[in-house]
PDB file of C-alpha atoms (C1' of nucleotides) in Angstrom:
ATOM      1  CA  UNK D  23     138.385  55.996 105.118  1.00 42.00           C
ATOM      2  CA  UNK D  24     138.503  58.218 108.112  1.00 42.00           C
ATOM      3  CA  UNK D  25     134.785  58.553 108.010  1.00 44.00           C
ATOM      4  CA  UNK D  26     134.493  54.820 108.240  1.00 46.00           C
ATOM      5  CA  UNK D  27     136.491  54.792 111.402  1.00 47.00           C
ATOM      6  CA  UNK D  28     134.225  57.346 112.959  1.00 49.00           C
ATOM      7  CA  UNK D  29     131.167  55.539 111.723  1.00 48.00           C
ATOM      8  CA  UNK D  30     132.392  52.299 113.164  1.00 48.00           C
ATOM      9  CA  UNK D  31     132.808  53.954 116.489  1.00 50.00           C
ATOM     10  CA  UNK D  32     129.243  55.131 116.397  1.00 52.00           C
ATOM     11  CA  UNK D  33     128.056  51.750 115.328  1.00 47.00           C
ATOM     12  CA  UNK D  34     129.776  50.325 118.306  1.00 46.00           C
ATOM     13  CA  UNK D  35     128.195  52.931 120.480  1.00 45.00           C
ATOM     14  CA  UNK D  36     124.788  52.140 119.204  1.00 42.00           C
ATOM     15  CA  UNK D  37     125.153  48.427 119.464  1.00 41.00           C
ATOM     16  CA  UNK D  38     127.176  47.920 122.571  1.00 36.00           C
ATOM     17  CA  UNK D  39     128.618  50.853 124.383  1.00 36.00           C
ATOM     18  CA  UNK D  40     131.011  53.678 124.198  1.00 34.00           C
ATOM     19  CA  UNK D  41     134.283  52.728 122.641  1.00 34.00           C
ATOM     20  CA  UNK D  42     137.392  54.684 123.177  1.00 30.00           C
ATOM     21  CA  UNK D  43     137.834  57.688 121.015  1.00 31.00           C
ATOM     22  CA  UNK D  44     139.611  57.260 117.769  1.00 35.00           C
ATOM     23  CA  UNK D  45     143.101  58.597 117.471  1.00 34.00           C
ATOM     24  CA  UNK D  46     142.243  60.768 114.578  1.00 35.00           C
ATOM     25  CA  UNK D  47     144.834  63.336 115.255  1.00 34.00           C
ATOM     26  CA  UNK D  48     147.605  61.017 114.234  1.00 37.00           C
ATOM     27  CA  UNK D  49     146.139  60.884 110.787  1.00 38.00           C
ATOM     28  CA  UNK D  50     146.449  64.589 110.389  1.00 40.00           C
ATOM     29  CA  UNK D  51     150.048  65.145 110.956  1.00 40.00           C
ATOM     30  CA  UNK D  52     151.244  63.178 108.032  1.00 37.00           C
ATOM     31  CA  UNK D  53     149.098  64.446 105.221  1.00 41.00           C
ATOM     32  CA  UNK D  54     150.839  65.483 102.084  1.00 40.00           C
ATOM     33  CA  UNK D  55     149.961  69.041 101.476  1.00 40.00           C
ATOM     34  CA  UNK D  56     149.693  68.890  97.779  1.00 40.00           C
ATOM     35  CA  UNK D  57     149.397  72.406  96.565  1.00 38.00           C
ATOM     36  CA  UNK D  58     147.729  71.351  93.375  1.00 41.00           C
ATOM     37  CA  UNK D  59     144.426  69.616  93.183  1.00 39.00           C
ATOM     38  CA  UNK D  60     142.653  71.225  96.076  1.00 41.00           C
ATOM     39  CA  UNK D  61     140.681  73.924  94.382  1.00 41.00           C
ATOM     40  CA  UNK D  62     137.873  71.577  93.437  1.00 45.00           C
ATOM     41  CA  UNK D  63     136.516  71.372  96.986  1.00 48.00           C
ATOM     42  CA  UNK D  64     133.194  73.168  97.370  1.00 50.00           C
ATOM     43  CA  UNK D  65     132.800  75.759 100.089  1.00 58.00           C
ATOM     44  CA  UNK D  66     129.037  76.519  99.777  1.00 65.00           C
ATOM     45  CA  UNK D  67     127.797  72.919 100.018  1.00 73.00           C
ATOM     46  CA  UNK D  68     124.090  72.139 100.247  1.00 79.00           C
ATOM     47  CA  UNK D  69     124.724  68.849 101.959  1.00 80.00           C
ATOM     48  CA  UNK D  70     126.534  70.212 104.955  1.00 81.00           C
ATOM     49  CA  UNK D  71     123.598  72.490 105.606  1.00 84.00           C
ATOM     50  CA  UNK D  72     121.337  69.479 105.581  1.00 84.00           C
ATOM     51  CA  UNK D  73     123.575  67.690 108.042  1.00 85.00           C
ATOM     52  CA  UNK D  74     123.810  70.718 110.261  1.00 85.00           C
ATOM     53  CA  UNK D  75     120.063  71.105 110.289  1.00 82.00           C
ATOM     54  CA  UNK D  76     119.522  67.524 111.219  1.00 79.00           C
ATOM     55  CA  UNK D  77     122.099  67.569 113.966  1.00 84.00           C
ATOM     56  CA  UNK D  78     120.515  70.689 115.318  1.00 83.00           C
ATOM     57  CA  UNK D  79     117.074  69.142 115.151  1.00 73.00           C
ATOM     58  CA  UNK D  80     118.235  66.056 116.987  1.00 72.00           C
ATOM     59  CA  UNK D  81     119.814  68.154 119.683  1.00 74.00           C
ATOM     60  CA  UNK D  82     123.285  66.852 118.946  1.00 80.00           C
ATOM     61  CA  UNK D  83     124.758  70.133 117.971  1.00 81.00           C
ATOM     62  CA  UNK D  84     123.362  73.395 119.294  1.00 75.00           C
ATOM     63  CA  UNK D  85     123.005  74.399 122.945  1.00 73.00           C
ATOM     64  CA  UNK D  86     122.777  72.026 125.907  1.00 62.00           C
ATOM     65  CA  UNK D  87     119.987  69.582 125.307  1.00 48.00           C
ATOM     66  CA  UNK D  88     116.745  70.460 127.079  1.00 45.00           C
ATOM     67  CA  UNK D  89     114.338  70.098 124.221  1.00 43.00           C
ATOM     68  CA  UNK D  90     111.100  68.241 123.745  1.00 43.00           C
ATOM     69  CA  UNK D  91     112.256  64.663 124.079  1.00 43.00           C
ATOM     70  CA  UNK D  92     113.493  65.208 127.596  1.00 43.00           C
ATOM     71  CA  UNK D  93     110.267  66.878 128.589  1.00 42.00           C
ATOM     72  CA  UNK D  94     108.286  64.094 126.984  1.00 42.00           C
ATOM     73  CA  UNK D  95     110.272  61.469 128.824  1.00 40.00           C
ATOM     74  CA  UNK D  96     109.838  63.317 132.082  1.00 40.00           C
ATOM     75  CA  UNK D  97     106.121  63.531 131.485  1.00 41.00           C
ATOM     76  CA  UNK D  98     105.966  59.845 130.673  1.00 40.00           C
ATOM     77  CA  UNK D  99     107.877  59.016 133.813  1.00 40.00           C
ATOM     78  CA  UNK D 100     105.598  61.185 135.893  1.00 40.00           C
ATOM     79  CA  UNK D 101     102.491  59.687 134.366  1.00 40.00           C
ATOM     80  CA  UNK D 102     103.780  56.136 134.563  1.00 38.00           C
ATOM     81  CA  UNK D 103     104.856  56.125 138.160  1.00 37.00           C
ATOM     82  CA  UNK D 104     105.061  52.365 138.380  1.00 38.00           C
ATOM     83  CA  UNK D 105     108.386  50.581 137.980  1.00 38.00           C
ATOM     84  CA  UNK D 106     108.664  48.560 134.762  1.00 37.00           C
ATOM     85  CA  UNK D 107     107.925  51.510 132.564  1.00 42.00           C
ATOM     86  CA  UNK D 108     108.751  52.355 128.992  1.00 44.00           C
ATOM     87  CA  UNK D 109     110.445  55.520 130.168  1.00 51.00           C
ATOM     88  CA  UNK D 110     113.385  53.339 131.068  1.00 53.00           C
ATOM     89  CA  UNK D 111     113.947  52.709 127.403  1.00 56.00           C
ATOM     90  CA  UNK D 112     113.467  56.348 126.711  1.00 61.00           C
ATOM     91  CA  UNK D 113     116.119  57.355 129.158  1.00 63.00           C
ATOM     92  CA  UNK D 114     118.344  54.726 127.649  1.00 64.00           C
ATOM     93  CA  UNK D 115     117.818  56.346 124.309  1.00 68.00           C
ATOM     94  CA  UNK D 116     118.589  59.727 125.745  1.00 71.00           C
ATOM     95  CA  UNK D 117     121.735  58.430 127.355  1.00 72.00           C
ATOM     96  CA  UNK D 118     122.954  57.040 124.053  1.00 75.00           C
ATOM     97  CA  UNK D 119     122.115  60.254 122.309  1.00 78.00           C
ATOM     98  CA  UNK D 120     124.061  62.136 124.928  1.00 80.00           C
ATOM     99  CA  UNK D 121     127.014  59.881 124.288  1.00 80.00           C
ATOM    100  CA  UNK D 122     126.840  60.537 120.592  1.00 83.00           C
ATOM    101  CA  UNK D 123     126.594  64.198 121.353  1.00 86.00           C
ATOM    102  CA  UNK D 124     129.597  64.033 123.602  1.00 89.00           C
ATOM    103  CA  UNK D 125     131.682  62.214 121.032  1.00 90.00           C
ATOM    104  CA  UNK D 126     130.612  64.647 118.399  1.00 89.00           C
ATOM    105  CA  UNK D 127     131.609  67.640 120.436  1.00 91.00           C
ATOM    106  CA  UNK D 128     134.883  66.273 121.638  1.00 93.00           C
ATOM    107  CA  UNK D 129     135.784  65.271 118.096  1.00 92.00           C
ATOM    108  CA  UNK D 130     134.800  68.623 116.778  1.00 91.00           C
ATOM    109  CA  UNK D 131     136.884  70.324 119.381  1.00 92.00           C
ATOM    110  CA  UNK D 132     139.781  68.073 118.556  1.00 92.00           C
ATOM    111  CA  UNK D 133     139.511  68.945 114.901  1.00 91.00           C
ATOM    112  CA  UNK D 134     139.457  72.609 115.637  1.00 91.00           C
ATOM    113  CA  UNK D 135     142.432  72.330 117.905  1.00 92.00           C
ATOM    114  CA  UNK D 136     144.286  70.173 115.435  1.00 92.00           C
ATOM    115  CA  UNK D 137     143.483  72.591 112.673  1.00 91.00           C
ATOM    116  CA  UNK D 138     144.903  75.562 114.486  1.00 91.00           C
ATOM    117  CA  UNK D 139     147.871  73.579 115.694  1.00 92.00           C
ATOM    118  CA  UNK D 140     148.614  72.352 112.255  1.00 91.00           C
ATOM    119  CA  UNK D 141     148.198  75.793 110.814  1.00 91.00           C
ATOM    120  CA  UNK D 142     150.665  77.119 113.313  1.00 91.00           C
ATOM    121  CA  UNK D 143     153.023  74.329 112.496  1.00 90.00           C
ATOM    122  CA  UNK D 144     152.894  75.080 108.819  1.00 89.00           C
ATOM    123  CA  UNK D 145     153.258  78.771 109.441  1.00 88.00           C
ATOM    124  CA  UNK D 146     156.356  78.141 111.444  1.00 89.00           C
ATOM    125  CA  UNK D 147     157.750  75.983 108.710  1.00 89.00           C
ATOM    126  CA  UNK D 148     157.050  78.636 106.155  1.00 89.00           C
ATOM    127  CA  UNK D 149     158.577  81.257 108.339  1.00 87.00           C
ATOM    128  CA  UNK D 150     161.695  79.181 108.616  1.00 89.00           C
ATOM    129  CA  UNK D 151     161.749  78.643 104.909  1.00 89.00           C
ATOM    130  CA  UNK D 152     161.322  82.329 104.297  1.00 87.00           C
ATOM    131  CA  UNK D 153     164.882  82.767 105.460  1.00 88.00           C
ATOM    132  CA  UNK D 154     166.159  80.734 102.567  1.00 91.00           C
ATOM    133  CA  UNK D 155     163.617  81.689  99.951  1.00 85.00           C
ATOM    134  CA  UNK D 156     161.103  84.452  99.501  1.00 85.00           C
ATOM    135  CA  UNK D 157     157.557  83.480 100.410  1.00 84.00           C
ATOM    136  CA  UNK D 158     154.749  85.737  99.452  1.00 84.00           C
ATOM    137  CA  UNK D 159     151.855  86.378 101.826  1.00 84.00           C
ATOM    138  CA  UNK D 160     149.624  85.064  99.148  1.00 88.00           C
ATOM    139  CA  UNK D 161     151.323  81.706  99.293  1.00 86.00           C
ATOM    140  CA  UNK D 162     150.829  81.577 103.043  1.00 87.00           C
ATOM    141  CA  UNK D 163     147.240  82.486 102.672  1.00 89.00           C
ATOM    142  CA  UNK D 164     146.791  79.753 100.154  1.00 90.00           C
ATOM    143  CA  UNK D 165     148.401  77.246 102.457  1.00 89.00           C
ATOM    144  CA  UNK D 166     146.092  78.192 105.289  1.00 90.00           C
ATOM    145  CA  UNK D 167     143.109  77.956 103.031  1.00 91.00           C
ATOM    146  CA  UNK D 168     144.147  74.504 101.944  1.00 92.00           C
ATOM    147  CA  UNK D 169     144.506  73.338 105.491  1.00 92.00           C
ATOM    148  CA  UNK D 170     141.169  74.723 106.494  1.00 91.00           C
ATOM    149  CA  UNK D 171     139.484  73.091 103.589  1.00 91.00           C
ATOM    150  CA  UNK D 172     140.986  69.753 104.451  1.00 91.00           C
ATOM    151  CA  UNK D 173     139.836  70.003 108.003  1.00 91.00           C
ATOM    152  CA  UNK D 174     136.362  71.156 107.151  1.00 89.00           C
ATOM    153  CA  UNK D 175     135.920  68.222 104.821  1.00 91.00           C
ATOM    154  CA  UNK D 176     136.846  65.985 107.702  1.00 92.00           C
ATOM    155  CA  UNK D 177     134.367  67.797 109.898  1.00 89.00           C
ATOM    156  CA  UNK D 178     131.780  67.072 107.326  1.00 90.00           C
ATOM    157  CA  UNK D 179     132.615  63.402 107.542  1.00 91.00           C
ATOM    158  CA  UNK D 180     132.171  63.611 111.273  1.00 91.00           C
ATOM    159  CA  UNK D 181     128.802  65.227 110.827  1.00 89.00           C
ATOM    160  CA  UNK D 182     127.800  62.615 108.339  1.00 87.00           C
ATOM    161  CA  UNK D 183     128.788  59.827 110.664  1.00 87.00           C
ATOM    162  CA  UNK D 184     127.014  61.430 113.573  1.00 86.00           C
ATOM    163  CA  UNK D 185     123.868  61.746 111.539  1.00 81.00           C
ATOM    164  CA  UNK D 186     124.115  58.123 110.583  1.00 78.00           C
ATOM    165  CA  UNK D 187     124.585  57.107 114.180  1.00 78.00           C
ATOM    166  CA  UNK D 188     121.574  59.123 115.258  1.00 77.00           C
ATOM    167  CA  UNK D 189     119.469  57.563 112.552  1.00 72.00           C
ATOM    168  CA  UNK D 190     120.482  54.103 113.636  1.00 70.00           C
ATOM    169  CA  UNK D 191     119.818  54.966 117.230  1.00 71.00           C
ATOM    170  CA  UNK D 192     116.393  56.258 116.335  1.00 68.00           C
ATOM    171  CA  UNK D 193     115.457  53.214 114.358  1.00 65.00           C
ATOM    172  CA  UNK D 194     116.670  50.996 117.147  1.00 64.00           C
ATOM    173  CA  UNK D 195     115.078  52.724 120.075  1.00 64.00           C
ATOM    174  CA  UNK D 196     112.187  54.732 118.746  1.00 62.00           C
ATOM    175  CA  UNK D 197     110.753  52.095 116.500  1.00 63.00           C
ATOM    176  CA  UNK D 198     108.792  50.464 119.265  1.00 58.00           C
ATOM    177  CA  UNK D 199     108.227  47.342 117.251  1.00 62.00           C
ATOM    178  CA  UNK D 200     111.864  46.547 117.622  1.00 62.00           C
ATOM    179  CA  UNK D 201     111.786  47.066 121.325  1.00 69.00           C
ATOM    180  CA  UNK D 202     108.457  45.504 122.084  1.00 80.00           C
ATOM    181  CA  UNK D 203     108.031  44.650 125.718  1.00 84.00           C
ATOM    182  CA  UNK D 204     105.121  42.721 127.048  1.00 91.00           C
ATOM    183  CA  UNK D 205     103.070  44.563 129.595  1.00 94.00           C
ATOM    184  CA  UNK D 206     103.530  43.305 133.071  1.00 92.00           C
ATOM    185  CA  UNK D 207     101.177  40.743 134.475  1.00 92.00           C
ATOM    186  CA  UNK D 208      99.224  43.119 136.599  1.00 93.00           C
ATOM    187  CA  UNK D 209      98.622  45.467 133.683  1.00 95.00           C
ATOM    188  CA  UNK D 210      97.403  42.642 131.480  1.00 95.00           C
ATOM    189  CA  UNK D 211      95.174  41.521 134.297  1.00 94.00           C
ATOM    190  CA  UNK D 212      93.580  44.928 134.646  1.00 95.00           C
ATOM    191  CA  UNK D 213      93.025  45.165 130.916  1.00 96.00           C
ATOM    192  CA  UNK D 214      91.601  41.686 130.662  1.00 95.00           C
ATOM    193  CA  UNK D 215      89.335  42.306 133.605  1.00 94.00           C
ATOM    194  CA  UNK D 216      87.912  45.319 131.903  1.00 95.00           C
ATOM    195  CA  UNK D 217      87.649  43.574 128.573  1.00 95.00           C
ATOM    196  CA  UNK D 218      85.821  40.520 129.826  1.00 93.00           C
ATOM    197  CA  UNK D 219      83.543  42.430 132.126  1.00 92.00           C
ATOM    198  CA  UNK D 220      82.571  44.659 129.206  1.00 93.00           C
ATOM    199  CA  UNK D 221      82.512  41.911 126.672  1.00 92.00           C
ATOM    200  CA  UNK D 222      79.225  43.011 125.197  1.00 92.00           C
ATOM    201  CA  UNK D 223      80.678  46.395 124.426  1.00 94.00           C
ATOM    202  CA  UNK D 224      84.438  46.336 124.867  1.00 96.00           C
ATOM    203  CA  UNK D 225      84.980  49.910 123.808  1.00 97.00           C
ATOM    204  CA  UNK D 226      86.255  51.919 126.745  1.00 97.00           C
ATOM    205  CA  UNK D 227      85.527  55.614 126.647  1.00 96.00           C
ATOM    206  CA  UNK D 228      88.324  58.105 126.590  1.00 95.00           C
ATOM    207  CA  UNK D 229      88.045  58.537 130.349  1.00 95.00           C
ATOM    208  CA  UNK D 230      88.014  54.807 130.917  1.00 96.00           C
ATOM    209  CA  UNK D 231      91.069  54.465 128.735  1.00 97.00           C
ATOM    210  CA  UNK D 232      92.822  57.124 130.715  1.00 96.00           C
ATOM    211  CA  UNK D 233      92.033  55.394 133.948  1.00 96.00           C
ATOM    212  CA  UNK D 234      93.159  52.037 132.619  1.00 96.00           C
ATOM    213  CA  UNK D 235      96.329  53.609 131.318  1.00 96.00           C
ATOM    214  CA  UNK D 236      97.015  55.097 134.710  1.00 95.00           C
ATOM    215  CA  UNK D 237      96.293  51.838 136.469  1.00 93.00           C
ATOM    216  CA  UNK D 238      98.526  49.874 134.116  1.00 95.00           C
ATOM    217  CA  UNK D 239     101.338  52.356 133.845  1.00 93.00           C
ATOM    218  CA  UNK D 240     101.015  52.569 130.068  1.00 93.00           C
ATOM    219  CA  UNK D 241      99.856  55.238 127.682  1.00 94.00           C
ATOM    220  CA  UNK D 242      96.334  55.770 126.476  1.00 96.00           C
ATOM    221  CA  UNK D 243      97.291  54.832 122.954  1.00 95.00           C
ATOM    222  CA  UNK D 244      98.753  51.620 124.291  1.00 96.00           C
ATOM    223  CA  UNK D 245      95.426  50.917 125.918  1.00 97.00           C
ATOM    224  CA  UNK D 246      93.745  51.621 122.599  1.00 97.00           C
ATOM    225  CA  UNK D 247      96.165  49.325 120.833  1.00 96.00           C
ATOM    226  CA  UNK D 248      95.553  46.641 123.384  1.00 97.00           C
ATOM    227  CA  UNK D 249      91.805  46.812 123.030  1.00 98.00           C
ATOM    228  CA  UNK D 250      92.071  46.946 119.268  1.00 97.00           C
ATOM    229  CA  UNK D 251      94.199  43.843 119.224  1.00 97.00           C
ATOM    230  CA  UNK D 252      92.128  42.118 121.850  1.00 97.00           C
ATOM    231  CA  UNK D 253      88.834  42.698 120.117  1.00 97.00           C
ATOM    232  CA  UNK D 254      90.000  41.491 116.767  1.00 96.00           C
ATOM    233  CA  UNK D 255      91.805  38.496 118.178  1.00 95.00           C
ATOM    234  CA  UNK D 256      88.954  37.537 120.431  1.00 95.00           C
ATOM    235  CA  UNK D 257      86.526  37.764 117.591  1.00 93.00           C
ATOM    236  CA  UNK D 258      88.747  35.752 115.310  1.00 92.00           C
ATOM    237  CA  UNK D 259      88.988  32.830 117.658  1.00 90.00           C
ATOM    238  CA  UNK D 260      86.577  32.914 120.523  1.00 91.00           C
ATOM    239  CA  UNK D 261      87.261  29.316 121.395  1.00 89.00           C
ATOM    240  CA  UNK D 262      90.850  30.040 122.130  1.00 89.00           C
ATOM    241  CA  UNK D 263      89.882  32.741 124.587  1.00 91.00           C
ATOM    242  CA  UNK D 264      87.078  30.819 126.261  1.00 89.00           C
ATOM    243  CA  UNK D 265      89.233  29.675 129.117  1.00 86.00           C
ATOM    244  CA  UNK D 266      90.582  33.124 129.696  1.00 88.00           C
ATOM    245  CA  UNK D 267      87.098  34.566 129.465  1.00 89.00           C
ATOM    246  CA  UNK D 268      85.833  32.174 132.106  1.00 87.00           C
ATOM    247  CA  UNK D 269      88.768  32.887 134.285  1.00 86.00           C
ATOM    248  CA  UNK D 270      88.221  36.611 134.289  1.00 86.00           C
ATOM    249  CA  UNK D 271      84.472  36.309 134.517  1.00 79.00           C
ATOM    250  CA  UNK D 272      84.863  34.170 137.605  1.00 80.00           C
ATOM    251  CA  UNK D 273      87.404  36.549 138.973  1.00 78.00           C
ATOM    252  CA  UNK D 274      85.229  39.615 138.616  1.00 74.00           C
ATOM    253  CA  UNK D 275      82.228  37.692 139.876  1.00 74.00           C
ATOM    254  CA  UNK D 276      84.189  36.607 142.907  1.00 78.00           C
ATOM    255  CA  UNK D 277      85.259  40.156 143.469  1.00 76.00           C
ATOM    256  CA  UNK D 278      81.680  41.305 143.194  1.00 73.00           C
ATOM    257  CA  UNK D 279      80.605  38.563 145.537  1.00 78.00           C
ATOM    258  CA  UNK D 280      83.246  39.608 147.996  1.00 78.00           C
ATOM    259  CA  UNK D 281      82.124  43.178 147.837  1.00 75.00           C
ATOM    260  CA  UNK D 282      78.499  42.256 148.300  1.00 74.00           C
ATOM    261  CA  UNK D 283      79.459  39.827 151.034  1.00 74.00           C
ATOM    262  CA  UNK D 284      81.311  42.594 152.783  1.00 75.00           C
ATOM    263  CA  UNK D 285      78.328  44.841 152.390  1.00 69.00           C
ATOM    264  CA  UNK D 286      75.876  42.220 153.565  1.00 68.00           C
ATOM    265  CA  UNK D 287      78.145  41.233 156.410  1.00 65.00           C
ATOM    266  CA  UNK D 288      77.277  44.469 158.094  1.00 61.00           C
ATOM    267  CA  UNK D 289      73.601  43.630 157.835  1.00 60.00           C
ATOM    268  CA  UNK D 290      73.466  39.887 158.311  1.00 54.00           C
ATOM    269  CA  UNK D 291      76.687  38.011 159.008  1.00 50.00           C
ATOM    270  CA  UNK D 292      74.881  34.671 158.742  1.00 48.00           C
ATOM    271  CA  UNK D 293      75.414  33.978 154.987  1.00 43.00           C
ATOM    272  CA  UNK D 294      78.995  34.631 153.992  1.00 45.00           C
ATOM    273  CA  UNK D 295      79.735  31.737 151.592  1.00 44.00           C
ATOM    274  CA  UNK D 296      78.047  30.142 148.557  1.00 39.00           C
ATOM    275  CA  UNK D 297      79.223  33.003 146.401  1.00 36.00           C
ATOM    276  CA  UNK D 298      81.463  31.035 144.042  1.00 38.00           C
ATOM    277  CA  UNK D 299      78.861  28.714 142.564  1.00 37.00           C
ATOM    278  CA  UNK D 300      76.704  31.684 141.859  1.00 36.00           C
ATOM    279  CA  UNK D 301      79.549  33.499 140.212  1.00 37.00           C
ATOM    280  CA  UNK D 302      80.147  30.812 137.622  1.00 36.00           C
ATOM    281  CA  UNK D 303      76.608  31.025 136.357  1.00 35.00           C
ATOM    282  CA  UNK D 304      76.844  34.780 136.292  1.00 36.00           C
ATOM    283  CA  UNK D 305      80.008  34.429 134.298  1.00 37.00           C
ATOM    284  CA  UNK D 306      78.161  32.387 131.730  1.00 37.00           C
ATOM    285  CA  UNK D 307      75.608  35.088 131.489  1.00 34.00           C
ATOM    286  CA  UNK D 308      78.319  37.534 130.853  1.00 35.00           C
ATOM    287  CA  UNK D 309      79.852  35.445 128.093  1.00 32.00           C
ATOM    288  CA  UNK D 310      76.690  34.456 126.331  1.00 33.00           C
ATOM    289  CA  UNK D 311      75.338  37.915 126.111  1.00 36.00           C
ATOM    290  CA  UNK D 312      77.277  39.488 123.269  1.00 38.00           C
ATOM    291  CA  UNK D 313      75.868  37.526 120.365  1.00 36.00           C
ATOM    292  CA  UNK D 314      75.958  40.582 118.185  1.00 39.00           C
ATOM    293  CA  UNK D 315      79.591  41.065 118.912  1.00 42.00           C
ATOM    294  CA  UNK D 316      80.503  37.447 118.398  1.00 37.00           C
ATOM    295  CA  UNK D 317      79.272  37.426 114.829  1.00 38.00           C
TER     296      UNK D 317
ATOM    297  C1'  DG G  15     116.371  26.545 115.680  1.00 74.57           C
ATOM    298  C1'  DT G  16     110.713  26.742 115.395  1.00 74.57           C
ATOM    299  C1'  DC G  17     106.266  28.315 116.974  1.00 74.57           C
ATOM    300  C1'  DT G  18     102.961  31.060 119.261  1.00 74.57           C
ATOM    301  C1'  DA G  19     101.681  35.329 121.806  1.00 74.57           C
ATOM    302  C1'  DT G  20     101.656  40.028 121.671  1.00 74.57           C
ATOM    303  C1'  DG G  21     102.424  45.062 121.137  1.00 74.57           C
ATOM    304  C1'  DA G  22     102.788  48.310 117.374  1.00 74.57           C
ATOM    305  C1'  DT G  23     102.015  49.967 112.715  1.00 74.57           C
ATOM    306  C1'  DT G  24      99.532  50.383 108.616  1.00 74.57           C
ATOM    307  C1'  DA G  25      95.755  50.984 105.192  1.00 74.57           C
ATOM    308  C1'  DA G  26      91.217  51.503 104.588  1.00 74.57           C
ATOM    309  C1'  DA G  27      86.652  52.598 106.041  1.00 74.57           C
ATOM    310  C1'  DG G  28      83.353  55.179 108.972  1.00 74.57           C
TER     311       DG G  28
ATOM    312  C1'  DC I   9      89.489  61.520 114.889  1.00 74.57           C
ATOM    313  C1'  DT I  10      87.982  56.382 115.598  1.00 74.57           C
ATOM    314  C1'  DT I  11      87.686  51.617 114.223  1.00 74.57           C
ATOM    315  C1'  DT I  12      88.903  46.937 111.838  1.00 74.57           C
ATOM    316  C1'  DA I  13      91.916  43.805 109.587  1.00 74.57           C
ATOM    317  C1'  DA I  14      96.244  42.609 108.057  1.00 74.57           C
ATOM    318  C1'  DT I  15     100.834  42.694 108.945  1.00 74.57           C
ATOM    319  C1'  DC I  16     105.289  43.368 111.077  1.00 74.57           C
ATOM    320  C1'  DA I  17     108.792  42.333 114.426  1.00 74.57           C
ATOM    321  C1'  DT I  18     109.852  40.832 118.519  1.00 74.57           C
ATOM    322  C1'  DA I  19     109.348  38.165 123.204  1.00 74.57           C
ATOM    323  C1'  DG I  20     109.058  34.115 125.232  1.00 74.57           C
ATOM    324  C1'  DA I  21     108.123  29.201 125.400  1.00 74.57           C
ATOM    325  C1'  DC I  22     109.594  24.830 123.637  1.00 74.57           C
TER     326       DC I  22
END
DNA sequence: GTCTATGATTAAAG
DNA sequence: CTTTAATCATAGAC
């Protein structure tokens, strides 16, 4: 029941933003301290170890962040350089994780504080009662143990909920399929330019991929994905891509013409134009060449 | 809401 | 490792 409250909070965090912290403390100061029926709680617990390990691995518990994901994001940001980058999403993810972490720690601290406060409270009560009836140290010890057990079971719920929240966050942010963003226009243009100007063999080398990735502000594997998709989709329906193919062929031809015009301008500035008509025919050459690839 | 385009993931093959 | 082909899940257009 309490766990649900915590979980809900994390759900909220994941979906929208940070909700106010739950007034958990209020729930603790009215529990009936039944002396019987508490011995069945398990102190060793394999599950709590699992939770602890996961929280540690995710960087929620343990020392102040740092870790690989931050370094990876920083590297991505450095490599990307250009604005609309995927590192934005990454930092978003990290921010959410930090929020979860913050909630987790503040809750944990609250529990610890509440635990000691409550223990003190009970001790005082017992001390008062000891004036009217004898209370053995063993009884006090037992009381304290009961309280601690109660609180640690609640801590476990917190850990469970935190784990859940992290899992949800991961699936939401790290599963890129969910957060698919189209590449920006310029990136697509660069990729298409390369693709259609290497239509006979559209398999960029590792170096070429790296350069394209740099130019487009995406990763090398994204370039690979793009070319993989492009090849298969082009092959599947060449007709659909004909227009695009022409467009890019003309574009590169025009670029080439411009370059050659610039070069020739130094030599003979008498023939600057008539480059476009030429370029269309050269584009056809480019498109008709890869018969092997088309079939 | 549907429909298409598109980036990512997967299995299988090399 | 790479690739293809199929598929998933979403973005964006309508």
